[in-house]
Tab-separated table of C-alpha atoms in Angstrom:
chain	number	residue	atom	x	y	z
A	1	UNK	CA	0.142	-0.002	0.492
A	2	UNK	CA	1.511	3.406	-1.032
A	3	UNK	CA	0.990	5.777	2.719
A	4	UNK	CA	2.203	8.997	1.037
A	5	UNK	CA	-0.712	9.326	-0.431
A	6	UNK	CA	-2.834	9.267	2.577
A	7	UNK	CA	-0.259	12.054	3.548
A	8	UNK	CA	-1.036	16.051	2.694
A	9	UNK	CA	0.648	18.397	2.700
A	10	UNK	CA	-0.069	21.664	3.986
A	11	UNK	CA	1.874	24.776	2.581
A	12	UNK	CA	2.355	27.517	5.170
A	13	UNK	CA	1.920	25.569	8.351
A	14	UNK	CA	2.140	26.117	11.215
A	15	UNK	CA	4.019	28.785	9.933
A	16	UNK	CA	5.228	30.363	7.004
A	17	UNK	CA	7.786	28.509	4.641
A	18	UNK	CA	6.405	25.617	6.469
A	19	UNK	CA	5.052	22.395	4.656
A	20	UNK	CA	2.887	20.332	7.525
A	21	UNK	CA	2.557	16.913	6.912
A	22	UNK	CA	-1.314	16.441	7.573
A	23	UNK	CA	-1.583	12.677	8.821
A	24	UNK	CA	-5.406	12.691	9.231
A	25	UNK	CA	-5.925	11.330	5.345
A	26	UNK	CA	-4.564	8.546	6.543
A	27	UNK	CA	-6.340	8.081	9.455
A	28	UNK	CA	-9.752	8.313	8.705
A	29	UNK	CA	-8.632	5.492	6.461
A	30	UNK	CA	-9.255	2.537	8.384
A	31	UNK	CA	-6.828	0.241	5.680
A	32	UNK	CA	-4.407	2.453	5.395
A	33	UNK	CA	-4.287	3.017	9.323
A	34	UNK	CA	-4.655	-0.554	10.264
A	35	UNK	CA	-1.457	-0.681	7.380
A	36	UNK	CA	0.210	2.031	8.848
A	37	UNK	CA	0.217	0.283	11.991
A	38	UNK	CA	1.436	-3.131	11.532
A	39	UNK	CA	3.951	-1.158	8.932
A	40	UNK	CA	5.229	0.664	13.031
A	41	UNK	CA	4.886	-3.213	15.027
A	42	UNK	CA	6.786	-5.182	12.282
A	43	UNK	CA	10.109	-3.981	12.686
A	44	UNK	CA	10.610	-5.113	16.559
A	45	UNK	CA	8.894	-8.647	16.243
A	46	UNK	CA	10.568	-10.904	18.270
A	47	UNK	CA	12.335	-8.046	20.616
A	48	UNK	CA	10.731	-7.579	24.051
A	49	UNK	CA	8.349	-4.998	24.660
A	50	UNK	CA	6.966	-4.276	27.362
A	51	UNK	CA	5.997	-1.037	26.907
A	52	UNK	CA	4.782	2.146	24.686
A	53	UNK	CA	5.869	5.044	25.814
A	54	UNK	CA	4.093	7.530	23.325
A	55	UNK	CA	4.575	11.167	22.680
A	56	UNK	CA	1.531	13.702	23.222
A	57	UNK	CA	-0.714	14.339	21.037
A	58	UNK	CA	-0.757	12.540	17.904
A	59	UNK	CA	1.562	9.391	18.825
A	60	UNK	CA	-0.961	8.672	21.139
A	61	UNK	CA	-3.438	8.200	18.389
A	62	UNK	CA	-0.711	5.343	17.502
A	63	UNK	CA	0.453	4.384	20.634
A	64	UNK	CA	-2.632	3.321	22.417
A	65	UNK	CA	-3.091	0.883	19.407
A	66	UNK	CA	-0.079	-0.506	19.311
A	67	UNK	CA	-0.071	-1.130	23.992
A	68	UNK	CA	-3.667	-2.832	22.855
A	69	UNK	CA	-2.609	-4.755	19.923
A	70	UNK	CA	0.222	-6.483	21.487
A	71	UNK	CA	-0.551	-6.067	25.137
A	72	UNK	CA	1.935	-3.485	25.943
A	73	UNK	CA	1.290	-1.473	28.571
A	74	UNK	CA	0.615	2.425	27.757
A	75	UNK	CA	2.930	4.885	29.050
A	76	UNK	CA	2.203	8.819	27.972
A	77	UNK	CA	5.139	11.139	27.813
A	78	UNK	CA	3.228	14.733	28.032
A	79	UNK	CA	4.065	17.780	27.649
A	80	UNK	CA	4.325	19.698	30.878
A	81	UNK	CA	1.796	20.521	33.290
A	82	UNK	CA	-0.187	17.796	32.672
A	83	UNK	CA	0.542	14.538	34.261
A	84	UNK	CA	-0.224	14.614	38.404
A	85	UNK	CA	1.465	12.389	39.730
A	86	UNK	CA	5.006	12.332	40.971
A	87	UNK	CA	7.118	13.442	37.558
A	88	UNK	CA	10.190	13.803	36.278
A	89	UNK	CA	11.115	16.490	33.553
A	90	UNK	CA	13.364	16.783	30.947
A	91	UNK	CA	13.597	20.239	29.172
A	92	UNK	CA	15.209	20.698	25.009
A	93	UNK	CA	15.807	23.373	23.118
A	94	UNK	CA	13.405	24.318	20.154
A	95	UNK	CA	14.433	26.847	17.337
A	96	UNK	CA	13.385	30.135	19.707
A	97	UNK	CA	13.192	28.865	23.168
A	98	UNK	CA	12.927	25.389	25.286
A	99	UNK	CA	10.592	22.168	25.546
A	100	UNK	CA	9.583	20.345	27.871
A	101	UNK	CA	8.389	16.791	28.349
A	102	UNK	CA	7.465	15.133	31.757
A	103	UNK	CA	6.536	10.943	32.806
A	104	UNK	CA	5.128	9.804	35.917
A	105	UNK	CA	8.139	8.170	38.358
A	106	UNK	CA	6.814	5.140	38.450
A	107	UNK	CA	5.730	5.019	35.297
A	108	UNK	CA	8.082	2.342	34.408
A	109	UNK	CA	10.083	-0.551	35.968
A	110	UNK	CA	13.856	-1.228	36.604
A	111	UNK	CA	14.648	-2.586	33.842
A	112	UNK	CA	11.789	-2.601	31.396
A	113	UNK	CA	11.824	-2.639	28.149
A	114	UNK	CA	10.483	-0.235	26.122
A	115	UNK	CA	9.175	1.048	22.805
A	116	UNK	CA	9.145	4.798	22.273
A	117	UNK	CA	6.202	5.760	19.075
A	118	UNK	CA	5.727	9.499	18.028
A	119	UNK	CA	3.900	10.234	14.712
A	120	UNK	CA	6.452	12.637	12.766
A	121	UNK	CA	10.389	12.868	13.488
A	122	UNK	CA	12.180	16.408	12.749
A	123	UNK	CA	14.358	16.992	15.042
A	124	UNK	CA	14.319	14.514	16.770
A	125	UNK	CA	14.491	16.344	20.582
A	126	UNK	CA	11.212	15.049	21.655
A	127	UNK	CA	12.191	11.725	20.712
A	128	UNK	CA	15.463	12.510	22.886
A	129	UNK	CA	14.238	13.534	25.906
A	130	UNK	CA	11.776	10.322	25.765
A	131	UNK	CA	15.131	8.690	25.932
A	132	UNK	CA	16.662	10.660	28.798
A	133	UNK	CA	14.001	10.570	30.887
A	134	UNK	CA	13.298	6.146	30.149
A	135	UNK	CA	16.906	5.737	30.846
A	136	UNK	CA	17.096	7.904	34.680
A	137	UNK	CA	13.848	5.646	35.380
A	138	UNK	CA	16.957	2.762	34.877
A	139	UNK	CA	14.694	0.983	31.854
A	140	UNK	CA	15.728	-0.201	28.937
A	141	UNK	CA	15.444	1.773	25.026
A	142	UNK	CA	14.297	-1.455	22.970
A	143	UNK	CA	13.816	0.553	19.756
A	144	UNK	CA	11.552	3.679	18.370
A	145	UNK	CA	9.500	4.135	15.308
A	146	UNK	CA	7.986	6.769	13.471
A	147	UNK	CA	5.549	6.529	10.951
A	148	UNK	CA	6.986	9.903	9.460
A	149	UNK	CA	11.101	10.753	9.218
A	150	UNK	CA	11.751	14.300	7.619
A	151	UNK	CA	14.896	13.723	7.083
A	152	UNK	CA	16.843	16.928	5.981
A	153	UNK	CA	16.327	17.358	9.192
A	154	UNK	CA	18.837	14.811	10.343
A	155	UNK	CA	16.637	13.993	13.471
A	156	UNK	CA	18.407	10.725	13.834
A	157	UNK	CA	21.211	11.720	14.969
A	158	UNK	CA	20.601	12.515	18.134
A	159	UNK	CA	19.576	8.482	18.871
A	160	UNK	CA	22.504	7.292	16.986
A	161	UNK	CA	23.060	3.677	18.692
A	162	UNK	CA	19.525	2.864	18.970
A	163	UNK	CA	17.138	1.261	16.994
A	164	UNK	CA	14.801	3.442	15.189
A	165	UNK	CA	12.648	2.698	12.381
A	166	UNK	CA	10.277	5.321	10.010
A	167	UNK	CA	7.281	3.979	8.042
A	168	UNK	CA	7.444	6.750	5.288
A	169	UNK	CA	10.412	9.013	4.869
A	170	UNK	CA	10.786	12.617	2.833
B	1	UNK	CA	-12.279	-6.938	36.887
B	2	UNK	CA	-12.515	-3.927	39.657
B	3	UNK	CA	-11.483	-1.077	37.166
B	4	UNK	CA	-11.950	1.284	39.851
B	5	UNK	CA	-8.535	0.077	41.657
B	6	UNK	CA	-6.683	1.209	38.588
B	7	UNK	CA	-7.692	5.203	38.914
B	8	UNK	CA	-5.984	7.125	41.519
B	9	UNK	CA	-6.747	10.319	43.005
B	10	UNK	CA	-4.358	13.225	43.271
B	11	UNK	CA	-6.014	15.627	45.008
B	12	UNK	CA	-5.348	19.523	44.132
B	13	UNK	CA	-4.563	19.410	40.723
B	14	UNK	CA	-4.593	20.847	38.531
B	15	UNK	CA	-5.315	23.722	41.285
B	16	UNK	CA	-6.830	23.488	45.344
B	17	UNK	CA	-10.086	21.579	45.714
B	18	UNK	CA	-10.189	19.136	43.171
B	19	UNK	CA	-9.667	15.474	43.594
B	20	UNK	CA	-7.446	14.590	40.419
B	21	UNK	CA	-8.905	10.751	38.493
B	22	UNK	CA	-5.112	9.613	37.395
B	23	UNK	CA	-5.603	6.391	34.190
B	24	UNK	CA	-2.591	6.689	33.941
B	25	UNK	CA	-1.789	3.005	36.603
B	26	UNK	CA	-4.838	1.689	34.215
B	27	UNK	CA	-3.464	2.100	30.905
B	28	UNK	CA	0.370	1.018	32.364
B	29	UNK	CA	-1.610	-2.075	33.582
B	30	UNK	CA	-1.578	-3.701	29.164
B	31	UNK	CA	-5.088	-5.940	31.187
B	32	UNK	CA	-6.548	-3.432	32.474
B	33	UNK	CA	-6.636	-1.291	29.320
B	34	UNK	CA	-7.441	-4.553	27.575
B	35	UNK	CA	-10.359	-5.067	29.726
B	36	UNK	CA	-11.118	-0.405	29.785
B	37	UNK	CA	-11.802	-1.157	25.913
B	38	UNK	CA	-13.877	-4.176	25.819
B	39	UNK	CA	-16.059	-2.129	28.265
B	40	UNK	CA	-15.571	1.199	26.254
B	41	UNK	CA	-16.682	-0.955	23.232
B	42	UNK	CA	-19.182	-3.700	23.653
B	43	UNK	CA	-22.477	-1.400	24.227
B	44	UNK	CA	-21.573	-0.153	20.986
B	45	UNK	CA	-21.935	-3.713	19.640
B	46	UNK	CA	-24.901	-4.191	16.389
B	47	UNK	CA	-25.174	-0.519	15.656
B	48	UNK	CA	-22.802	0.771	12.691
B	49	UNK	CA	-20.579	2.492	13.420
B	50	UNK	CA	-18.102	4.756	10.203
B	51	UNK	CA	-15.377	6.135	13.066
B	52	UNK	CA	-14.601	7.613	16.296
B	53	UNK	CA	-14.785	11.051	17.526
B	54	UNK	CA	-11.576	10.973	19.630
B	55	UNK	CA	-10.969	13.644	22.317
B	56	UNK	CA	-7.779	15.621	22.621
B	57	UNK	CA	-5.574	14.384	24.077
B	58	UNK	CA	-6.548	11.627	26.344
B	59	UNK	CA	-9.529	10.134	24.345
B	60	UNK	CA	-6.938	9.871	21.352
B	61	UNK	CA	-5.369	6.900	23.133
B	62	UNK	CA	-9.242	5.055	23.733
B	63	UNK	CA	-10.317	6.138	20.329
B	64	UNK	CA	-6.727	5.305	18.668
B	65	UNK	CA	-7.124	1.333	20.283
B	66	UNK	CA	-11.030	0.952	19.776
B	67	UNK	CA	-10.369	2.469	15.485
B	68	UNK	CA	-7.904	-0.153	15.161
B	69	UNK	CA	-10.070	-3.350	17.174
B	70	UNK	CA	-12.202	-3.011	15.103
B	71	UNK	CA	-11.521	-1.555	11.888
B	72	UNK	CA	-13.517	2.439	12.330
B	73	UNK	CA	-11.691	5.928	11.311
B	74	UNK	CA	-10.518	7.843	13.436
B	75	UNK	CA	-11.494	11.533	13.632
B	76	UNK	CA	-9.032	13.535	16.001
B	77	UNK	CA	-11.418	16.489	18.139
B	78	UNK	CA	-8.310	18.555	18.132
B	79	UNK	CA	-7.766	22.008	20.347
B	80	UNK	CA	-7.990	25.085	18.464
B	81	UNK	CA	-5.214	25.813	16.367
B	82	UNK	CA	-3.576	22.710	15.925
B	83	UNK	CA	-5.248	20.969	12.340
B	84	UNK	CA	-3.381	21.857	9.454
B	85	UNK	CA	-6.170	22.188	6.601
B	86	UNK	CA	-10.338	24.118	6.126
B	87	UNK	CA	-11.561	23.244	9.482
B	88	UNK	CA	-15.003	24.068	11.678
B	89	UNK	CA	-14.642	25.611	15.279
B	90	UNK	CA	-17.178	25.148	17.846
B	91	UNK	CA	-16.606	27.274	21.573
B	92	UNK	CA	-18.152	26.147	25.392
B	93	UNK	CA	-18.164	28.242	27.741
B	94	UNK	CA	-16.461	27.412	30.808
B	95	UNK	CA	-16.311	28.040	34.957
B	96	UNK	CA	-13.600	31.008	33.059
B	97	UNK	CA	-13.925	32.214	30.023
B	98	UNK	CA	-14.062	29.686	26.595
B	99	UNK	CA	-12.801	26.953	24.738
B	100	UNK	CA	-12.519	25.681	21.742
B	101	UNK	CA	-12.621	23.795	19.234
B	102	UNK	CA	-11.943	21.981	15.687
B	103	UNK	CA	-12.858	19.315	13.508
B	104	UNK	CA	-11.698	18.885	9.402
B	105	UNK	CA	-14.821	20.000	7.015
B	106	UNK	CA	-13.346	17.168	5.227
B	107	UNK	CA	-13.127	14.730	8.473
B	108	UNK	CA	-17.374	13.140	7.585
B	109	UNK	CA	-18.884	11.825	4.970
B	110	UNK	CA	-22.881	13.171	4.898
B	111	UNK	CA	-24.832	10.484	7.436
B	112	UNK	CA	-21.889	8.617	8.529
B	113	UNK	CA	-22.230	6.888	11.922
B	114	UNK	CA	-19.744	8.230	14.904
B	115	UNK	CA	-19.141	6.948	18.003
B	116	UNK	CA	-17.805	9.902	19.877
B	117	UNK	CA	-15.231	9.150	22.812
B	118	UNK	CA	-13.333	10.433	25.579
B	119	UNK	CA	-11.561	8.925	28.814
B	120	UNK	CA	-13.705	11.478	30.922
B	121	UNK	CA	-17.210	13.423	31.125
B	122	UNK	CA	-16.928	16.258	33.444
B	123	UNK	CA	-19.378	18.907	32.369
B	124	UNK	CA	-19.747	17.664	28.995
B	125	UNK	CA	-19.176	20.271	27.125
B	126	UNK	CA	-16.251	19.069	24.848
B	127	UNK	CA	-18.815	16.792	24.025
B	128	UNK	CA	-21.315	18.338	23.137
B	129	UNK	CA	-18.633	20.532	20.966
B	130	UNK	CA	-18.449	17.275	18.942
B	131	UNK	CA	-21.417	16.708	18.628
B	132	UNK	CA	-22.604	20.177	17.270
B	133	UNK	CA	-19.783	20.307	14.412
B	134	UNK	CA	-20.520	16.319	13.901
B	135	UNK	CA	-23.806	17.223	12.939
B	136	UNK	CA	-22.726	20.556	11.245
B	137	UNK	CA	-20.758	18.282	8.597
B	138	UNK	CA	-24.362	16.610	8.391
B	139	UNK	CA	-23.104	13.249	10.242
B	140	UNK	CA	-25.501	11.347	12.874
B	141	UNK	CA	-24.054	10.789	15.922
B	142	UNK	CA	-24.116	6.782	17.299
B	143	UNK	CA	-22.865	7.339	20.543
B	144	UNK	CA	-21.017	8.828	22.948
B	145	UNK	CA	-18.454	6.723	25.380
B	146	UNK	CA	-16.172	7.663	28.235
B	147	UNK	CA	-14.476	5.465	30.636
B	148	UNK	CA	-15.351	7.845	33.798
B	149	UNK	CA	-17.870	10.312	34.534
B	150	UNK	CA	-18.044	12.402	37.101
B	151	UNK	CA	-21.997	12.253	37.737
B	152	UNK	CA	-22.094	15.271	40.661
B	153	UNK	CA	-21.029	17.405	37.502
B	154	UNK	CA	-24.028	16.268	35.513
B	155	UNK	CA	-22.225	16.465	32.316
B	156	UNK	CA	-24.756	14.345	30.565
B	157	UNK	CA	-27.585	16.955	30.611
B	158	UNK	CA	-26.003	18.635	27.712
B	159	UNK	CA	-26.378	15.526	25.547
B	160	UNK	CA	-29.807	14.520	26.127
B	161	UNK	CA	-32.043	12.060	24.014
B	162	UNK	CA	-28.265	11.005	22.511
B	163	UNK	CA	-26.663	7.169	23.101
B	164	UNK	CA	-24.292	7.688	25.956
B	165	UNK	CA	-22.159	5.096	27.812
B	166	UNK	CA	-19.642	5.374	30.614
B	167	UNK	CA	-17.882	2.796	32.650
B	168	UNK	CA	-16.540	3.753	35.800
B	169	UNK	CA	-19.417	6.517	38.057
B	170	UNK	CA	-17.731	9.002	40.843
C-alpha cells in the first residue's frame, strides 16, 4: 500500500515556509491506519517489548492502538503540567526557546523494555528527551518508531546507537 | 475486573480543591487497558459505527485503540490551532472564559455514523461541542462513550436524547 497517498501536504502551517505533513487522511482510512500500525509494529517482532512510551498528542493515537494490539503497557510522555503525580521533567532546545516533557516516576519498572512511538520525527528533540527520561528511570529503550521521518532535518543523529525505524521518509 | 483500583485520586490537581482522576495506572496495566477498551466497545455491538471521533488528548489513546480493534476510521477533535487544513470550530463556556475545539471539514461524510470517545465526562462541554461539529458536517452521532463519568457534575444533561455510556461512575 502506498501510504504516502494518505499524507497531505499543507503549505505554510504552522507558519510561513513550513510544509506540514497532515496525517488525518491516513487516520480516516481504516485500511491505511491498520497498514501503518502493522508497519510500525513489525520491525519489533522477536524483540521483547513491555511498554510503549507514546508522545503527546498524535503519538497517543498510534501508541494506544499498538499497545492494545500487542498487549503492551501504555505510558504517556506529556507536555509540561499535564501529568498529575510525581514526575520527572526533561527540557530541550527549540529554534527559539525550550520545550519540556514529563513522565510519571512510577511509569516504568527498572529494566523494562520500552518502545518509543511518535507520528513524526523532525529534529528529534522530543524523542531524545523521552530516551533520557526512560533511562533516568533505569528502564531500557528497546526501540524508537515514527510513521514519518523528515530526513533532511537529520533528527536521528540525536539518538545514534539506538534501534530506530520510520515508515515514510521525506 | 474492578477497574476503579487502577484509577488514582490526585488531590489539588490541576488546582486546589479538585481531586483529579489519574488514569495512568490503568494504562500501564495492559490487562486493565484491554478490559477498559472492551467495556467501552461492547455497548455498541449491533450498532453500525463508521468512525471514532476522539477528543484530544487522552481520548486519542482510547479512540486510537478502539478504531484499530474494530476497523473504524479515526477522526481527531483537536484544540484550537492544531489542525492544519480547512476546519470548523466550536466554542463552549468554562467556569472562566471559553474553550474551542476543531474538526477538519473533510473529516466526515454525510450520514456517517460516529462514536464520540473520551476518557472522562466532567461538565460535558467538549463532548457537546463535538456533537455540534459532527452534526454541522451532516453526520450522525451514533453514540458517546467515556471511561469515567463524574456524575455530580451532571455533564450528560448536555446531550439528552443521545446514546451515552460510561464505565466508571464517581
